[in-house]
PDB file of C-alpha atoms in Angstrom:
ATOM      1  CA  MET A   1       0.090   0.076  -0.037  1.00 64.00           C
ATOM      2  CA  SER A   2       1.033   3.270  -0.928  1.00 64.00           C
ATOM      3  CA  GLU A   3      -0.818   6.312   0.445  1.00 56.00           C
ATOM      4  CA  THR A   4      -3.738   7.230  -1.734  1.00 57.00           C
ATOM      5  CA  THR A   5      -7.578   7.838  -1.126  1.00 51.00           C
ATOM      6  CA  HIS A   6      -9.234   9.721   1.879  1.00 51.00           C
ATOM      7  CA  GLU A   7      -6.468  12.096   2.172  1.00 53.00           C
ATOM      8  CA  PRO A   8      -6.744  15.896   1.986  1.00 47.00           C
ATOM      9  CA  ALA A   9      -7.360  17.491  -1.498  1.00 51.00           C
ATOM     10  CA  PRO A  10      -4.438  19.027  -3.159  1.00 51.00           C
ATOM     11  CA  ASP A  11      -3.516  22.782  -2.568  1.00 54.00           C
ATOM     12  CA  PRO A  12      -5.297  24.126  -5.802  1.00 51.00           C
ATOM     13  CA  SER A  13      -2.818  27.210  -5.344  1.00 58.00           C
ATOM     14  CA  VAL A  14       0.127  24.915  -6.600  1.00 66.00           C
ATOM     15  CA  GLY A  15      -1.656  24.875  -9.966  1.00 85.00           C
ATOM     16  CA  PRO A  16      -1.815  21.769 -12.498  1.00 94.00           C
ATOM     17  CA  VAL A  17       0.760  19.470 -12.896  1.00 95.00           C
ATOM     18  CA  THR A  18      -0.169  18.675 -16.418  1.00 96.00           C
ATOM     19  CA  THR A  19      -2.010  20.342 -19.384  1.00 96.00           C
ATOM     20  CA  GLY A  20      -3.385  16.802 -20.316  1.00 97.00           C
ATOM     21  CA  ARG A  21      -5.387  14.132 -18.752  1.00 98.00           C
ATOM     22  CA  PRO A  22      -5.144  10.472 -18.317  1.00 98.00           C
ATOM     23  CA  PRO A  23      -7.780   8.014 -19.156  1.00 98.00           C
ATOM     24  CA  GLU A  24     -11.049   7.843 -17.241  1.00 98.00           C
ATOM     25  CA  LEU A  25     -11.303   4.281 -17.715  1.00 98.00           C
ATOM     26  CA  ILE A  26      -8.323   1.907 -17.930  1.00 98.00           C
ATOM     27  CA  ALA A  27      -9.023  -2.027 -18.593  1.00 98.00           C
ATOM     28  CA  LEU A  28      -6.577  -4.337 -16.633  1.00 97.00           C
ATOM     29  CA  PRO A  29      -5.898  -8.111 -16.711  1.00 96.00           C
ATOM     30  CA  GLY A  30      -7.903 -10.357 -14.705  1.00 94.00           C
ATOM     31  CA  GLY A  31     -11.338  -8.910 -15.196  1.00 96.00           C
ATOM     32  CA  VAL A  32     -10.766  -5.530 -13.352  1.00 98.00           C
ATOM     33  CA  SER A  33     -10.584  -2.124 -14.486  1.00 98.00           C
ATOM     34  CA  LEU A  34      -9.395   1.313 -13.360  1.00 98.00           C
ATOM     35  CA  ARG A  35     -12.078   4.178 -13.473  1.00 98.00           C
ATOM     36  CA  ARG A  36     -12.035   7.653 -12.749  1.00 98.00           C
ATOM     37  CA  ARG A  37     -13.300   8.374  -8.945  1.00 98.00           C
ATOM     38  CA  GLY A  38     -16.635  10.196  -9.395  1.00 97.00           C
ATOM     39  CA  LEU A  39     -19.219  11.582  -7.026  1.00 97.00           C
ATOM     40  CA  ALA A  40     -21.525   8.502  -7.300  1.00 97.00           C
ATOM     41  CA  ASP A  41     -18.554   6.461  -6.167  1.00 97.00           C
ATOM     42  CA  ALA A  42     -18.382   7.893  -2.438  1.00 97.00           C
ATOM     43  CA  ASP A  43     -20.920   5.735  -0.655  1.00 97.00           C
ATOM     44  CA  PRO A  44     -19.435   2.462  -2.255  1.00 97.00           C
ATOM     45  CA  LEU A  45     -15.848   3.696  -1.717  1.00 97.00           C
ATOM     46  CA  ASN A  46     -16.658   4.522   1.990  1.00 97.00           C
ATOM     47  CA  ALA A  47     -18.167   0.969   2.528  1.00 97.00           C
ATOM     48  CA  ALA A  48     -15.062  -0.436   1.103  1.00 97.00           C
ATOM     49  CA  VAL A  49     -12.835   1.508   3.506  1.00 97.00           C
ATOM     50  CA  VAL A  50     -14.909   0.550   6.520  1.00 97.00           C
ATOM     51  CA  ALA A  51     -14.851  -3.037   5.451  1.00 97.00           C
ATOM     52  CA  ASN A  52     -10.795  -2.776   4.990  1.00 97.00           C
ATOM     53  CA  LEU A  53      -9.855  -0.803   8.198  1.00 97.00           C
ATOM     54  CA  ALA A  54      -8.082  -3.565   9.569  1.00 96.00           C
ATOM     55  CA  HIS A  55      -6.062  -4.163   6.353  1.00 96.00           C
ATOM     56  CA  LEU A  56      -5.354  -0.549   5.977  1.00 96.00           C
ATOM     57  CA  GLN A  57      -4.784   0.865   9.505  1.00 96.00           C
ATOM     58  CA  PRO A  58      -0.875  -0.325   9.948  1.00 96.00           C
ATOM     59  CA  TRP A  59       0.212   1.644   6.959  1.00 95.00           C
ATOM     60  CA  MET A  60      -2.429   4.415   6.190  1.00 95.00           C
ATOM     61  CA  PRO A  61      -2.611   7.057   8.707  1.00 95.00           C
ATOM     62  CA  TRP A  62      -6.225   8.224   7.236  1.00 94.00           C
ATOM     63  CA  ALA A  63      -7.459   5.010   8.176  1.00 95.00           C
ATOM     64  CA  ALA A  64      -7.259   5.482  12.023  1.00 94.00           C
ATOM     65  CA  GLU A  65     -11.050   5.987  12.072  1.00 95.00           C
ATOM     66  CA  ALA A  66     -13.507   4.708   9.862  1.00 96.00           C
ATOM     67  CA  PRO A  67     -14.660   7.985   7.648  1.00 96.00           C
ATOM     68  CA  THR A  68     -17.967   9.166   7.538  1.00 97.00           C
ATOM     69  CA  LEU A  69     -20.367   9.287   4.784  1.00 97.00           C
ATOM     70  CA  GLU A  70     -20.331  12.945   4.776  1.00 97.00           C
ATOM     71  CA  LEU A  71     -16.423  13.103   4.624  1.00 96.00           C
ATOM     72  CA  SER A  72     -16.206  10.575   1.732  1.00 96.00           C
ATOM     73  CA  ARG A  73     -18.800  12.512  -0.235  1.00 97.00           C
ATOM     74  CA  GLU A  74     -16.625  15.561   0.492  1.00 97.00           C
ATOM     75  CA  LEU A  75     -13.507  13.952  -0.599  1.00 95.00           C
ATOM     76  CA  ALA A  76     -15.292  12.672  -3.720  1.00 95.00           C
ATOM     77  CA  GLN A  77     -16.183  16.079  -4.605  1.00 97.00           C
ATOM     78  CA  ALA A  78     -12.444  17.306  -4.129  1.00 96.00           C
ATOM     79  CA  GLY A  79     -11.141  14.678  -6.368  1.00 96.00           C
ATOM     80  CA  VAL A  80     -13.654  15.372  -9.023  1.00 97.00           C
ATOM     81  CA  THR A  81     -12.523  19.227  -8.730  1.00 97.00           C
ATOM     82  CA  ALA A  82      -8.614  18.389  -8.618  1.00 96.00           C
ATOM     83  CA  TRP A  83      -8.984  16.184 -11.844  1.00 97.00           C
ATOM     84  CA  ASP A  84     -10.668  18.794 -13.818  1.00 97.00           C
ATOM     85  CA  GLU A  85      -7.908  21.521 -12.499  1.00 96.00           C
ATOM     86  CA  GLY A  86      -5.164  18.725 -13.230  1.00 96.00           C
ATOM     87  CA  THR A  87      -3.743  18.590  -9.994  1.00 95.00           C
ATOM     88  CA  ASP A  88      -4.695  14.968  -9.025  1.00 96.00           C
ATOM     89  CA  PHE A  89      -6.119  12.069 -10.477  1.00 98.00           C
ATOM     90  CA  MET A  90      -8.146   9.656  -8.441  1.00 97.00           C
ATOM     91  CA  TYR A  91      -9.028   6.013  -9.488  1.00 98.00           C
ATOM     92  CA  LEU A  92     -11.045   3.125  -8.282  1.00 98.00           C
ATOM     93  CA  VAL A  93     -10.395  -0.483  -9.119  1.00 98.00           C
ATOM     94  CA  GLY A  94     -13.673  -2.694  -9.789  1.00 98.00           C
ATOM     95  CA  ARG A  95     -14.609  -6.030 -10.984  1.00 97.00           C
ATOM     96  CA  ASP A  96     -15.763  -5.782 -14.535  1.00 97.00           C
ATOM     97  CA  ASP A  97     -18.614  -8.237 -13.972  1.00 97.00           C
ATOM     98  CA  GLN A  98     -19.872  -5.960 -11.035  1.00 96.00           C
ATOM     99  CA  PRO A  99     -20.172  -2.502 -12.278  1.00 95.00           C
ATOM    100  CA  GLY A 100     -19.760   0.171  -9.488  1.00 95.00           C
ATOM    101  CA  SER A 101     -17.596  -2.323  -7.327  1.00 97.00           C
ATOM    102  CA  VAL A 102     -14.612  -1.027  -5.431  1.00 98.00           C
ATOM    103  CA  VAL A 103     -11.584  -3.559  -4.657  1.00 97.00           C
ATOM    104  CA  GLY A 104      -9.269  -1.035  -4.206  1.00 97.00           C
ATOM    105  CA  ALA A 105      -8.073   2.823  -4.853  1.00 97.00           C
ATOM    106  CA  PHE A 106      -5.336   4.326  -7.046  1.00 98.00           C
ATOM    107  CA  GLY A 107      -3.984   7.715  -7.448  1.00 97.00           C
ATOM    108  CA  LEU A 108      -1.869   9.878 -10.000  1.00 98.00           C
ATOM    109  CA  HIS A 109      -0.956  12.355  -7.204  1.00 97.00           C
ATOM    110  CA  GLY A 110       0.479  15.976  -8.025  1.00 96.00           C
ATOM    111  CA  ARG A 111       2.085  16.404  -4.752  1.00 94.00           C
ATOM    112  CA  ILE A 112       5.923  16.093  -5.472  1.00 95.00           C
ATOM    113  CA  GLY A 113       6.490  19.137  -7.265  1.00 94.00           C
ATOM    114  CA  PRO A 114       6.648  19.864 -11.196  1.00 94.00           C
ATOM    115  CA  GLY A 115       6.955  17.540 -13.953  1.00 97.00           C
ATOM    116  CA  ALA A 116       6.105  14.406 -11.654  1.00 98.00           C
ATOM    117  CA  LEU A 117       3.469  12.434 -10.416  1.00 98.00           C
ATOM    118  CA  GLU A 118       3.443   9.889  -7.322  1.00 98.00           C
ATOM    119  CA  ILE A 119       1.524   6.714  -7.465  1.00 98.00           C
ATOM    120  CA  GLY A 120      -0.512   5.778  -4.341  1.00 97.00           C
ATOM    121  CA  TYR A 121      -2.880   2.542  -4.204  1.00 97.00           C
ATOM    122  CA  TRP A 122      -4.305   0.398  -1.928  1.00 97.00           C
ATOM    123  CA  VAL A 123      -6.390  -3.112  -2.563  1.00 97.00           C
ATOM    124  CA  SER A 124      -8.803  -4.770  -0.477  1.00 97.00           C
ATOM    125  CA  ALA A 125      -7.695  -7.623   1.514  1.00 96.00           C
ATOM    126  CA  ASP A 126      -9.872 -10.116  -0.358  1.00 94.00           C
ATOM    127  CA  HIS A 127      -8.306  -9.045  -3.651  1.00 95.00           C
ATOM    128  CA  THR A 128      -4.439  -8.960  -2.567  1.00 93.00           C
ATOM    129  CA  ARG A 129      -1.925 -11.488  -4.094  1.00 91.00           C
ATOM    130  CA  ARG A 130      -3.856 -11.568  -7.566  1.00 93.00           C
ATOM    131  CA  GLY A 131      -1.669  -9.059  -9.361  1.00 95.00           C
ATOM    132  CA  ILE A 132      -4.196  -6.001  -9.341  1.00 97.00           C
ATOM    133  CA  ALA A 133      -1.787  -3.331  -7.694  1.00 97.00           C
ATOM    134  CA  THR A 134       1.159  -4.545  -9.788  1.00 97.00           C
ATOM    135  CA  ALA A 135      -0.859  -4.351 -13.276  1.00 98.00           C
ATOM    136  CA  ALA A 136      -2.468  -0.982 -12.142  1.00 98.00           C
ATOM    137  CA  ALA A 137       0.974   0.557 -11.175  1.00 98.00           C
ATOM    138  CA  ALA A 138       2.339  -0.449 -14.301  1.00 98.00           C
ATOM    139  CA  ARG A 139      -0.293   0.750 -16.344  1.00 98.00           C
ATOM    140  CA  LEU A 140      -0.596   4.240 -14.552  1.00 98.00           C
ATOM    141  CA  THR A 141       3.219   4.669 -14.906  1.00 98.00           C
ATOM    142  CA  GLU A 142       2.742   4.261 -18.755  1.00 98.00           C
ATOM    143  CA  VAL A 143      -0.203   6.773 -18.574  1.00 98.00           C
ATOM    144  CA  ALA A 144       1.550   9.004 -16.311  1.00 98.00           C
ATOM    145  CA  LEU A 145       4.698   9.395 -18.292  1.00 98.00           C
ATOM    146  CA  ALA A 146       2.601  10.257 -21.326  1.00 98.00           C
ATOM    147  CA  LEU A 147       0.882  13.382 -20.279  1.00 98.00           C
ATOM    148  CA  PRO A 148       2.349  16.591 -21.238  1.00 97.00           C
ATOM    149  CA  GLY A 149       5.313  17.802 -18.852  1.00 97.00           C
ATOM    150  CA  ILE A 150       5.674  14.531 -16.596  1.00 98.00           C
ATOM    151  CA  THR A 151       9.021  13.241 -16.838  1.00 98.00           C
ATOM    152  CA  ARG A 152       9.155  11.296 -13.550  1.00 98.00           C
ATOM    153  CA  VAL A 153       6.922   8.870 -11.370  1.00 98.00           C
ATOM    154  CA  GLU A 154       7.456   7.789  -8.031  1.00 98.00           C
ATOM    155  CA  ILE A 155       6.014   5.301  -5.735  1.00 98.00           C
ATOM    156  CA  ARG A 156       6.894   5.847  -1.840  1.00 97.00           C
ATOM    157  CA  CYS A 157       6.428   3.327   0.605  1.00 96.00           C
ATOM    158  CA  ASP A 158       7.491   2.482   4.336  1.00 96.00           C
ATOM    159  CA  GLU A 159      10.458   0.310   4.250  1.00 96.00           C
ATOM    160  CA  GLY A 160       8.642  -2.270   6.466  1.00 95.00           C
ATOM    161  CA  ASN A 161       5.713  -2.581   4.024  1.00 95.00           C
ATOM    162  CA  GLN A 162       7.521  -5.421   1.951  1.00 93.00           C
ATOM    163  CA  PRO A 163       4.222  -6.191  -0.364  1.00 92.00           C
ATOM    164  CA  SER A 164       4.201  -2.584  -1.321  1.00 93.00           C
ATOM    165  CA  ALA A 165       7.896  -2.322  -2.001  1.00 94.00           C
ATOM    166  CA  ALA A 166       7.621  -5.461  -4.220  1.00 95.00           C
ATOM    167  CA  VAL A 167       5.345  -3.407  -6.610  1.00 97.00           C
ATOM    168  CA  PRO A 168       7.808  -0.727  -7.760  1.00 98.00           C
ATOM    169  CA  ARG A 169      10.741  -3.350  -7.946  1.00 97.00           C
ATOM    170  CA  ARG A 170       8.598  -5.647 -10.361  1.00 97.00           C
ATOM    171  CA  ILE A 171       7.571  -3.015 -12.732  1.00 98.00           C
ATOM    172  CA  GLY A 172      11.165  -1.607 -13.290  1.00 97.00           C
ATOM    173  CA  TYR A 173      11.218   1.435 -10.851  1.00 98.00           C
ATOM    174  CA  ARG A 174      14.974   1.971  -9.079  1.00 98.00           C
ATOM    175  CA  LEU A 175      15.209   2.779  -5.281  1.00 98.00           C
ATOM    176  CA  ASP A 176      16.200   6.206  -5.612  1.00 98.00           C
ATOM    177  CA  ARG A 177      16.617   6.814  -1.760  1.00 98.00           C
ATOM    178  CA  VAL A 178      15.124   6.229   1.609  1.00 98.00           C
ATOM    179  CA  VAL A 179      14.516   8.968   3.804  1.00 97.00           C
ATOM    180  CA  ASP A 180      13.417   9.136   7.696  1.00 97.00           C
ATOM    181  CA  PHE A 181      10.319  10.407   8.806  1.00 96.00           C
ATOM    182  CA  THR A 182       7.953  10.795  11.890  1.00 96.00           C
ATOM    183  CA  PRO A 183       5.471   7.568  11.590  1.00 96.00           C
ATOM    184  CA  THR A 184       2.058   8.315  11.626  1.00 95.00           C
ATOM    185  CA  ALA A 185       0.310   4.546  11.166  1.00 96.00           C
ATOM    186  CA  PRO A 186       1.215   1.793  13.850  1.00 95.00           C
ATOM    187  CA  ALA A 187       3.296  -0.522  11.286  1.00 96.00           C
ATOM    188  CA  GLU A 188       5.518   2.601   9.731  1.00 96.00           C
ATOM    189  CA  SER A 189       9.134   2.181  10.750  1.00 96.00           C
ATOM    190  CA  GLY A 190      10.168   5.792  10.007  1.00 96.00           C
ATOM    191  CA  ARG A 191      12.036   4.637   6.647  1.00 97.00           C
ATOM    192  CA  LYS A 192      10.661   5.642   3.528  1.00 97.00           C
ATOM    193  CA  GLN A 193      11.542   4.090   0.328  1.00 98.00           C
ATOM    194  CA  ILE A 194      11.189   6.581  -2.630  1.00 98.00           C
ATOM    195  CA  TRP A 195      11.092   4.489  -5.723  1.00 98.00           C
ATOM    196  CA  VAL A 196      11.344   6.450  -9.454  1.00 98.00           C
ATOM    197  CA  ARG A 197      10.926   5.826 -12.855  1.00 98.00           C
ATOM    198  CA  THR A 198      11.538   8.507 -15.680  1.00 97.00           C
ATOM    199  CA  ALA A 199      10.658   9.062 -19.073  1.00 92.00           C
TER     200      ALA A 199
END
């Protein structure tokens, strides 16, 4: 898991990270797809987060408490606005045979400076070890590097979160550096790996 979804919206004063926009629907292997997160997804995403709290809490600071529906709806609106403004691109992954389902969340986040996007992700506990995170991160890396002005993509995760660290390693990222930080979730070690792919 790499930090995404149910986080504060990006600072709109920073401005767009790109003039382009990624595809709103991306098919993946295994009968799942990434779709742009919209207002109608607030309630099913909330339910998915609540159902996965024990799975998310060790690594995701925002999962310390179950989000209210009101908060999820506010964040859905903020995500729509951020997409339209080109500052952040939030996706959900769902099963193709269950329209509207949520089995994980992914994002291309414009929070690491100009010319770069950070991929964040989590997959529900009952859909892990199926290659979803790897396939989605690989495809989002291609999508990000095809956007105007984007030359670098990063995946950041705690050094102790080995399943998350395996994702960038599998798809050709290089470990650029490890930085110390103050842990904000129970399982965090205080050492953050920063994995990088460049155009």
